[in-house]
Coordinates of C-alpha atoms in Angstrom, one line a residue:
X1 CA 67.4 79.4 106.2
X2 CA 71.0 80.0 104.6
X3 CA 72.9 76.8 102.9
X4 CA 75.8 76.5 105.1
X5 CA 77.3 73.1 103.4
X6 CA 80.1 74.7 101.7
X7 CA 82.8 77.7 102.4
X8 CA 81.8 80.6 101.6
X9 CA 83.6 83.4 99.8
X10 CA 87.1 84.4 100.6
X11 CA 88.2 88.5 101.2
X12 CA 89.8 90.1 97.9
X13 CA 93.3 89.1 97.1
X14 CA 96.0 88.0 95.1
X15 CA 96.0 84.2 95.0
X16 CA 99.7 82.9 95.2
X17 CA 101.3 81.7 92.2
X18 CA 102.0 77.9 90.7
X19 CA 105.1 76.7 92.8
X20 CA 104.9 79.3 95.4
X21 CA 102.0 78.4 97.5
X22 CA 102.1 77.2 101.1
X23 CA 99.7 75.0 102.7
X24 CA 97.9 78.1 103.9
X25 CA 97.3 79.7 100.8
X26 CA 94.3 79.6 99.2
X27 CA 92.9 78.0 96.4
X28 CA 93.2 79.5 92.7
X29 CA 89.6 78.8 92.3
X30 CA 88.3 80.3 95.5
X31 CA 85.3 82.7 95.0
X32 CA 86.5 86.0 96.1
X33 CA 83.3 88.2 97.3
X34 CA 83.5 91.9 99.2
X35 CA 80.6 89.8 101.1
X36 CA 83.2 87.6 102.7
X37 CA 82.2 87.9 106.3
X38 CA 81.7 84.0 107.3
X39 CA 82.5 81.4 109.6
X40 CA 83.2 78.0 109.6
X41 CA 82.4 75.7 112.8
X42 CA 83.3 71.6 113.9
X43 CA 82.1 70.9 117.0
X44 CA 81.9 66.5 118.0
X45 CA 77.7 66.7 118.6
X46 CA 75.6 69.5 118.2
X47 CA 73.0 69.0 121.3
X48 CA 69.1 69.2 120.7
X49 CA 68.6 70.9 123.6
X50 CA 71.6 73.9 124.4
X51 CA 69.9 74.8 127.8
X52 CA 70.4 71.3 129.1
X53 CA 74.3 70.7 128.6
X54 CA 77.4 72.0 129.5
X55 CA 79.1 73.5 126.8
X56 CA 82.8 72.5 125.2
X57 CA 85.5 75.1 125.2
X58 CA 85.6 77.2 122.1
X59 CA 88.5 77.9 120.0
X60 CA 88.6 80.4 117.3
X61 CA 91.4 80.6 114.3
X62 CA 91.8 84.1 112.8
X63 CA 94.3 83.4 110.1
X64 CA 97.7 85.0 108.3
X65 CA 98.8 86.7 105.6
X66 CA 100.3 89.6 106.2
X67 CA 96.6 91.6 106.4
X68 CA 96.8 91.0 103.0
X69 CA 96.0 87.3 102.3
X70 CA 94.6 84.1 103.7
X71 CA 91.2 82.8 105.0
X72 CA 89.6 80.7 107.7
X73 CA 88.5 78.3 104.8
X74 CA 92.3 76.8 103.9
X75 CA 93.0 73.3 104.2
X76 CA 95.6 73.8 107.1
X77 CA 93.5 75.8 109.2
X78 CA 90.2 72.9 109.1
X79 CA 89.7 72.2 112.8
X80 CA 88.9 68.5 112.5
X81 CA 91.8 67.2 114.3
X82 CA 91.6 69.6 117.4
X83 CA 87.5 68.6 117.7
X84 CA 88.0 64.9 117.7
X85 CA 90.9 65.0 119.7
X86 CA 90.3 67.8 122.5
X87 CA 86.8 67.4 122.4
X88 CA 86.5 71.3 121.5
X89 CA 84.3 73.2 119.0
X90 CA 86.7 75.1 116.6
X91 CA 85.6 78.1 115.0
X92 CA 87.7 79.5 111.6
X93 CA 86.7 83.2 110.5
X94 CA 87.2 85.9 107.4
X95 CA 88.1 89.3 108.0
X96 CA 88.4 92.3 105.0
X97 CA 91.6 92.0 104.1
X98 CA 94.4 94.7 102.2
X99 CA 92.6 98.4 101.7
X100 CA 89.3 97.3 102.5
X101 CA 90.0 96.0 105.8
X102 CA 93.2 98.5 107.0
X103 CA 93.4 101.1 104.8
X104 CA 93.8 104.5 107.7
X105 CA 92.7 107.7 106.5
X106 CA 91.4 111.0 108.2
X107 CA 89.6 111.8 104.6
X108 CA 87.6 108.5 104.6
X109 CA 85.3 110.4 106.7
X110 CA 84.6 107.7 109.2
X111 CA 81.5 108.9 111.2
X112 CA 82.8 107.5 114.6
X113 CA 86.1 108.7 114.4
X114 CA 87.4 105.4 113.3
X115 CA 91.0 104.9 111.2
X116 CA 91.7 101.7 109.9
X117 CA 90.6 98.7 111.7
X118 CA 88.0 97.6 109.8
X119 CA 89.6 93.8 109.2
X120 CA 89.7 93.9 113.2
X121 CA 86.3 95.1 113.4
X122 CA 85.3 92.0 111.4
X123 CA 86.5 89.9 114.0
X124 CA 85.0 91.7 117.0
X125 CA 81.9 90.8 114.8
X126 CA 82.6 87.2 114.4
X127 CA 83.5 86.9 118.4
X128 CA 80.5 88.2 119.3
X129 CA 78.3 86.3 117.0
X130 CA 80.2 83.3 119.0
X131 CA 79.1 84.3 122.0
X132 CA 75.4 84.8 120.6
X133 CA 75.5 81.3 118.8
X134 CA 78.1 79.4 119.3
X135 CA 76.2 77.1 122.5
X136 CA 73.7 76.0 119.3
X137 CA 76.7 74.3 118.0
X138 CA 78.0 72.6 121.8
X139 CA 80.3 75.3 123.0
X140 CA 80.1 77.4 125.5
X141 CA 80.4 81.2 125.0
X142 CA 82.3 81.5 128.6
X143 CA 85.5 79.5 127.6
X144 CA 86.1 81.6 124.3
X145 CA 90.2 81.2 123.4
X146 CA 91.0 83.4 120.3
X147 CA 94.7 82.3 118.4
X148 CA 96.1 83.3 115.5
X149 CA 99.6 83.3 113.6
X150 CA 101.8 86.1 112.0
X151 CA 99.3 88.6 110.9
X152 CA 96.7 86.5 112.9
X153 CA 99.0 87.0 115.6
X154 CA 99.3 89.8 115.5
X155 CA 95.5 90.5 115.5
X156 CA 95.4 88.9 118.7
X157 CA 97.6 91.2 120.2
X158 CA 95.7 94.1 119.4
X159 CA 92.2 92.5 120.4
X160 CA 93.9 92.2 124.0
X161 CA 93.5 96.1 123.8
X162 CA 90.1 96.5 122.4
X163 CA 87.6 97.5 124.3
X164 CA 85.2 96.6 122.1
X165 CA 86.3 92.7 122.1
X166 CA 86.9 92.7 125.9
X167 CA 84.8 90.2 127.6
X168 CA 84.6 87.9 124.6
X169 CA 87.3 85.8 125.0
X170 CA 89.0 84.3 128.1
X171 CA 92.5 82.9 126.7
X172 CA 94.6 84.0 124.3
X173 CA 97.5 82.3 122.0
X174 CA 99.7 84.3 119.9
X175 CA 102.2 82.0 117.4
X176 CA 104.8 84.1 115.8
X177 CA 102.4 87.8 116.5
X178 CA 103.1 90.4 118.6
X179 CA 102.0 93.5 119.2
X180 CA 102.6 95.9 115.7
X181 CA 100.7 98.7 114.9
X182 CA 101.0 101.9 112.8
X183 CA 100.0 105.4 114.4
X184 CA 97.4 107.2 112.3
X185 CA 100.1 109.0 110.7
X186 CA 101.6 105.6 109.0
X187 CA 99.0 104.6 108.2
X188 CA 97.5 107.9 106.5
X189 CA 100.7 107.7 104.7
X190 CA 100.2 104.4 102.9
X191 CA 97.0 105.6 102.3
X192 CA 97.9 108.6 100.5
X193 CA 100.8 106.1 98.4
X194 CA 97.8 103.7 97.8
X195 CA 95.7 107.0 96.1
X196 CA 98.8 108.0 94.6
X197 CA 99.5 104.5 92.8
X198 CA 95.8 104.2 91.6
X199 CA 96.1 108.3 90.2
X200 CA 93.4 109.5 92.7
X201 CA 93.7 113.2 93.4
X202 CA 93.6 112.3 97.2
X203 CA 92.1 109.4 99.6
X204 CA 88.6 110.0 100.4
X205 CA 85.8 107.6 100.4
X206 CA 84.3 109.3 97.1
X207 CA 87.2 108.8 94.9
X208 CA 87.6 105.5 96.3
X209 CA 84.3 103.9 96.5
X210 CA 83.9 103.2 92.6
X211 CA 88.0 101.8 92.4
X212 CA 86.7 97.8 92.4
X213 CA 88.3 95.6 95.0
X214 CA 90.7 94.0 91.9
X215 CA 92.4 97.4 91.3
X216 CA 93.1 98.0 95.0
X217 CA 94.6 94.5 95.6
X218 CA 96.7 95.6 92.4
X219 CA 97.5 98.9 94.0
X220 CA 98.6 97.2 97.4
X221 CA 100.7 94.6 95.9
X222 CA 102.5 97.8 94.1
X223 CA 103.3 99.3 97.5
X224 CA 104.2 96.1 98.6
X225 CA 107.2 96.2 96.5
X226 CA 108.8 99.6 98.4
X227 CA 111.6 99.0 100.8
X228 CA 110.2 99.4 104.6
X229 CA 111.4 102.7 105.7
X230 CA 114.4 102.6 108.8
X231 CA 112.8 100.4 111.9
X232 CA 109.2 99.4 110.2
X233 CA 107.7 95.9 109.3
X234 CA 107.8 94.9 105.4
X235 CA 104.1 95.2 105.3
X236 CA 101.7 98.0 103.9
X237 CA 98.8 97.1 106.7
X238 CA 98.5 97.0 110.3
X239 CA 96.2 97.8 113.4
X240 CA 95.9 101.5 113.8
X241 CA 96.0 103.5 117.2
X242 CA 93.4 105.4 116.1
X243 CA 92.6 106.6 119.7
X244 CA 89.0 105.6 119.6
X245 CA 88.4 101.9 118.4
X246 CA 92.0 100.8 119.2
X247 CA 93.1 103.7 121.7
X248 CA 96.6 102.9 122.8
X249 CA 99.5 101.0 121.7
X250 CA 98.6 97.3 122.9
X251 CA 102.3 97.0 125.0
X252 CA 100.6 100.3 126.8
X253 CA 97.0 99.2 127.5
X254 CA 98.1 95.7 128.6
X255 CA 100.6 97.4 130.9
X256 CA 97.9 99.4 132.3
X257 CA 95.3 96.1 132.7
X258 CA 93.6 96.1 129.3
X259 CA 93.3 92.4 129.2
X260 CA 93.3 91.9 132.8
X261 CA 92.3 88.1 133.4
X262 CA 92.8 86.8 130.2
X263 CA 95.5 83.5 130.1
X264 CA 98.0 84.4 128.0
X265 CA 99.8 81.3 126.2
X266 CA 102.7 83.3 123.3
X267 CA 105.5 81.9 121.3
X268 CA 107.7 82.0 118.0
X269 CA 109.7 79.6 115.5
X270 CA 113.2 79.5 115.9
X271 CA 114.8 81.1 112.6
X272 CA 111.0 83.0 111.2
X273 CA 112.7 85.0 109.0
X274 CA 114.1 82.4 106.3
X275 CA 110.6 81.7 104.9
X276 CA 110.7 85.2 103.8
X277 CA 114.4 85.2 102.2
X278 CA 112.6 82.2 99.9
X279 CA 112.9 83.5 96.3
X280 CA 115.1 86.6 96.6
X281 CA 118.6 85.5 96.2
X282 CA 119.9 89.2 97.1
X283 CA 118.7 88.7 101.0
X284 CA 120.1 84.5 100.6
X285 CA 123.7 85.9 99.5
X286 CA 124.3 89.0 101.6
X287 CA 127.9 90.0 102.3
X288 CA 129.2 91.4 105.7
X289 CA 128.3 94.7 104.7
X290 CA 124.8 94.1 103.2
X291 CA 124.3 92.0 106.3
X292 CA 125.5 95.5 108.1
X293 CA 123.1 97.6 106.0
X294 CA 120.1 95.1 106.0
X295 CA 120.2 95.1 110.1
X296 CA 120.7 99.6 110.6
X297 CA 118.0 99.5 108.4
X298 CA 115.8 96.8 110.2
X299 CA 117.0 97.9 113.8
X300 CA 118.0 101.4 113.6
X301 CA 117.5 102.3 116.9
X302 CA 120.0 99.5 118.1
X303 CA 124.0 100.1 117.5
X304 CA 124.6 97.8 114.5
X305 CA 128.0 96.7 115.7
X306 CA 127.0 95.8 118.7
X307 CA 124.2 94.0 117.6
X308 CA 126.0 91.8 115.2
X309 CA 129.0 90.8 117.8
X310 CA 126.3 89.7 120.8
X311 CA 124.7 87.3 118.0
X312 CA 128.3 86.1 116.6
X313 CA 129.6 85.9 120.2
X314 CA 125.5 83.6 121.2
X315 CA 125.8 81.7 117.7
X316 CA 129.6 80.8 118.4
X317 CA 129.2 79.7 121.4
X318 CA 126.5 77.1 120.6
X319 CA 128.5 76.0 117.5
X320 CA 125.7 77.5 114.8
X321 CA 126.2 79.8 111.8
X322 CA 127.4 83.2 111.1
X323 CA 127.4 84.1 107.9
X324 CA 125.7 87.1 107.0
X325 CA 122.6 85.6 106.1
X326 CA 121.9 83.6 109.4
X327 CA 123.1 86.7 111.3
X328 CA 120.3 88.5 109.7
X329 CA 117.6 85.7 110.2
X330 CA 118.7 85.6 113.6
X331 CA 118.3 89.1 114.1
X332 CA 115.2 89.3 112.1
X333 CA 113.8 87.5 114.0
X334 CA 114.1 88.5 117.2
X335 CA 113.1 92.2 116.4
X336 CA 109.9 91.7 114.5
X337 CA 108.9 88.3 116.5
X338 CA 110.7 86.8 119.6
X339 CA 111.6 90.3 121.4
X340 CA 107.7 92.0 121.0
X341 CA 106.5 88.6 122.0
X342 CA 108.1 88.5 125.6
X343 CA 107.4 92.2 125.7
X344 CA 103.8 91.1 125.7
X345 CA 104.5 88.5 127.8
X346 CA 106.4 90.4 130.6
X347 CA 103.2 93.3 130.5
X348 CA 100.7 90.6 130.6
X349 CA 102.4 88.5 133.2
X350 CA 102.9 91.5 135.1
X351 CA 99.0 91.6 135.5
X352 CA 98.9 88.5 137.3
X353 CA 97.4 86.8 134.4
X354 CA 98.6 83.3 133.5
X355 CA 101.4 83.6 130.6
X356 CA 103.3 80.6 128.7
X357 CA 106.3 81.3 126.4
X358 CA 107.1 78.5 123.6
X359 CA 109.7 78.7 121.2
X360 CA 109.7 75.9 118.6
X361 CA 112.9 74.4 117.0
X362 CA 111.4 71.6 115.0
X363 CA 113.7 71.9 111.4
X364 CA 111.8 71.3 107.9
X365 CA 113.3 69.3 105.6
X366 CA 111.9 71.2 102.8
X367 CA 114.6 73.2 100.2
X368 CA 117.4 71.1 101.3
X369 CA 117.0 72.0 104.7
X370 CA 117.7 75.8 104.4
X371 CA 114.4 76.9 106.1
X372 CA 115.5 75.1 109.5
X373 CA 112.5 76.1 112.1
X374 CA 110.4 79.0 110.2
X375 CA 107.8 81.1 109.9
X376 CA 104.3 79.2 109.8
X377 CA 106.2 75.4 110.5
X378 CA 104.3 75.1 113.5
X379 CA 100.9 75.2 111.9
X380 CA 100.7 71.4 110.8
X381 CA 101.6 70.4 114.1
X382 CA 98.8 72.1 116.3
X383 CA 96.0 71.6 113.3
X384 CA 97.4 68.0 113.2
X385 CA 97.6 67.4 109.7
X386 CA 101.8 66.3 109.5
X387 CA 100.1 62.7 108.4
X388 CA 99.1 64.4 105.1
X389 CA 101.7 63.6 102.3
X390 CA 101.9 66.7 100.7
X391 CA 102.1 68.7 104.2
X392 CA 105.0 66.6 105.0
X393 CA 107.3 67.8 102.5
X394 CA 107.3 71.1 104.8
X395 CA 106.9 69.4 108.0
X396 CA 108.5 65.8 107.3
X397 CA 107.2 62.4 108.9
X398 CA 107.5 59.6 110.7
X399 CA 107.1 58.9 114.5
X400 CA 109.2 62.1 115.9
X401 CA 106.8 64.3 113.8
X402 CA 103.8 62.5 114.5
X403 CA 104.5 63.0 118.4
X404 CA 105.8 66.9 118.6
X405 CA 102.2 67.4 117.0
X406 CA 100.3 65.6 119.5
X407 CA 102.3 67.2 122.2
X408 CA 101.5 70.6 121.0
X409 CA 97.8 69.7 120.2
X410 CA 97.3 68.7 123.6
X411 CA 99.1 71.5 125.0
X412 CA 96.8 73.7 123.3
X413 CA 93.7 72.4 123.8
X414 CA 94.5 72.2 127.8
X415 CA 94.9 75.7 127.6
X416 CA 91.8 76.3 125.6
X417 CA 90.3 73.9 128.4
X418 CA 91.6 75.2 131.9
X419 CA 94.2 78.1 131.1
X420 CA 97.2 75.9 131.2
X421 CA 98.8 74.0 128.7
X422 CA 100.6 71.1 131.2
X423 CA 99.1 67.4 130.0
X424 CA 100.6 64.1 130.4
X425 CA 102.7 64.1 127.3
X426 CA 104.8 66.9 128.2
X427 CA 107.3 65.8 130.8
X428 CA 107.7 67.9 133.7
X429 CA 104.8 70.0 132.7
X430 CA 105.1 73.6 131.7
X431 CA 105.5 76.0 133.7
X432 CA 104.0 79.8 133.9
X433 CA 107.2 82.2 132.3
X434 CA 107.9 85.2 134.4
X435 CA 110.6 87.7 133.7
X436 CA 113.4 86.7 136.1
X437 CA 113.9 83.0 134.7
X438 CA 112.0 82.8 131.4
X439 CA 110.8 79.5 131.7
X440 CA 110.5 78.3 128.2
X441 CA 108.4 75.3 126.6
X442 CA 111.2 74.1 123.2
X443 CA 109.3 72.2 121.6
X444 CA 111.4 70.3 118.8
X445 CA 113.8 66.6 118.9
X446 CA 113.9 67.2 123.1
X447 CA 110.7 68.7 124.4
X448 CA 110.7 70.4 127.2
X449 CA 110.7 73.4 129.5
X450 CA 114.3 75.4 129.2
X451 CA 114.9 78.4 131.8
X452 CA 116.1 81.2 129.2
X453 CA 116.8 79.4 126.0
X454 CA 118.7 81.2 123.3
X455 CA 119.0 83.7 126.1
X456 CA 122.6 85.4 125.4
X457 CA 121.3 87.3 122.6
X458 CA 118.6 89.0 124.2
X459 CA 120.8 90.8 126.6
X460 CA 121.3 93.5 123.2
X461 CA 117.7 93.9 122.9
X462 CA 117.3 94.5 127.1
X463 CA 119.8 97.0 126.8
X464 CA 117.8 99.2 124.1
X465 CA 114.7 98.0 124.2
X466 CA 113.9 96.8 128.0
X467 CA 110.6 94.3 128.6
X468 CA 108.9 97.0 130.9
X469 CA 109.1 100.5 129.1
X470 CA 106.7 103.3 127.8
X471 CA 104.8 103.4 125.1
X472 CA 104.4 106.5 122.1
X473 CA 100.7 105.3 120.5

């Protein structure tokens, strides 16, 4: 018997600071434990008797933070609101986290050939003791939907080309994800920087298996603080192609029927990028040619100039913004979110699986208004917790609010339930995207599906960076 009545420990990390927290942080007082590996479960009625009912759809959460932060354990992520109101069991997981869930390294002397991964291992773990267990707690092991957000997205995206996790899920929902990976040559080089920063003559398991977990969350938010080098994320960790566990860039195997039969429901926020300009006034007051130098940098493989004038010429046209700093948002996030996402979406599609593009526009009022439709704004709204006072001053309230979350709630747990996220409070329903019109659900002040919104701008990132194109893993 184990004493499941509280949460149990959360991965090793650096707990946000006083005043810069986010409603998915966690707590300051949260036990942090290498023996991390739980799961939390809310299901409406667990049966007496598994064998003699049909099972409800099962949805699990694998959380954010960049692979270096977060938990299934945070108040946002509780799946209360989706099991009372979808009649669903949701399922919330840890994963290792930082260095001791990504760190890649030939000289860790993996005996299966494995680099990296082991965070992604973790959840392979967790979705398989779901389909072992979970019909104990009322679900049913054969309507599995995984979804995740940023760095949960992003796990998502890889587990569609795991071999290992195929067959444990049937749906799939990446918010704000997409598929981003390092080869085993990035990510030996961070590991080598991560060695170098703690004084280690090299990265092998024997020098660092005594470093505690402490000193190497220390060491990773040190490497955290180098400027990305020309076209990568600003993160240290990510999936690795390792050719064994994860074998092939996730755009490739999904082109080639990795996750063949899985529904595919994939979206982003609007303007992603300003939650990360929060606090560092050199990215909130760029000139033109910062703005210049921030975007070669970003996007190096895309002509700057001709970059910047399709997003003026977009942005002009619908009347928005463009100074340098919403020119590099709006950039930003297209090429780490929006443009990967329908890259996905266009490989998966073209597998005959069900796919559903979102894009959400809903504007926080937080900061004066400055974060307009950001990274992780959508979260209150599909866990259903914009009613909570202090969630509100990121989400705001009132009727509108209150009705975008139950839209997206129910769209969400109809796709968890049949593969398709149409229900009676979406008007018109929402349709399956393909790559010709790009039928969008907006979901913000007018809900509803848009052929091609926000469409001009893409037309750059077509030219250089097409929807169908090969892969180097």
């Amino acid at each position: 018997m184990r004493d499941a009545s509280s949460f149990g420990p959360i991965a090793p990390q650096r707990v946000a600071e006083a005043g810069l927290t986010s409603p998915a942080d966690p707590s300051a007082d949260a036990v942090q434990s290498e023996d991390c590996l739980t799961l939390n479960i809310w299901t409406p009625e667990v049966p007496d008797d598994p064998t003699s009912v049909k099972g409800r759809p099962v949805m699990v959460w694998i959380h954010g933070g960049g692979f270096t932060s977060g938990s299934g354990s945070v108040f946002l992520y509780r799946g209360t609101q989706l099991a009372r109101r979808g009649d669903v069991v949701v399922v919330t997981i840890n994963y290792r986290l930082g260095a001791l869930g990504f760190l890649g390294h030939p000289g860790l002397g993996d005996p299966d050939s494995f680099i990296g991964n082991w965070g992604l291992h973790d959840q392979v773990a967790a979705l398989r003791w779901v389909r072992d267990h979970i019909a104990q707690f009322g679900g049913d092991p054969d309507c599995v939907t995984i979804f995740g957000e940023s760095a949960g997205g992003f796990s998502v995206a890889a587990l569609l080309a795991v071999p290992a996790a195929a067959g444990l899920f049937r749906r799939a929902v990446v918010q704000s994800g997409g598929p981003h990976v390092h080869t085993s040559a990035e990510a030996a080089v961070t590991a080598d920087r991560l060695a170098a920063t703690l004084g280690l003559p090299g990265c092998t398991r024997d020098a660092l298996g005594p470093i505690p977990p402490a000193e190497l969350v220390a060491a990773a938010d040190e490497l955290a603080k180098r400027a990305p080098e020309p076209g990568a994320l600003a993160v240290s960790f990510l999936p690795v192609v390792d050719g064994a566990f994860l074998p092939q860039h996730p755009l490739t195997a999904v082109e080639q029927g990795a996750a063949a039969g899985v529904d595919l429901l994939i979206g982003t926020n609007r303007d992603e990028l300003t939650l990360f300009s929060l606090g560092r006034p050199e990215l909130m007051a760029l000139d033109e040619a910062r703005a210049r130098n921030w975007v070669t940098n970003a996007v190096p493989d895309v002509p700057v100039t001709e970059l910047m004038s399709g997003y003026q010429e977009a942005r002009t046209v619908r009347a928005e913004s463009v100074d340098p700093h919403a020119l590099t948002v709006a950039i930003g996030t297209d090429a780490v979110f929006r443009w990967p996402s329908l890259q996905l979406a266009a490989a998966q599609q073209a597998q005959g699986a069900r796919t559903f593009v979102y894009l959400f526009e809903w504007e926080s009022p937080a900061f004066g208004g400055i974060l307009g439709s950001s990274h992780a704004l959508e979260l209150p709204f599909v866990f259903g917790v914009v009613h909570v006072p202090g969630i509100q001053l990121f989400t705001g309230g009132g009727s509108e609010v209150e009705t975008l979350s139950t839209q997206m709630q129910q769209a969400w747990l109809a796709f968890a339930r049949n593969g398709d996220p149409t229900h009676a409070a979406l008007e018109g329903g929402w349709p399956a995207w393909d790559p010709r019109k790009r039928t969008t659900m907006v979901f913000g002040h007018h809900t509803g599906a848009t052929d091609g919104p926000r469409n001009a701008e893409l037309a750059v990132w077509e030219r250089y960076r097409p929807l169908f194109s090969p892969r180097i893993a």
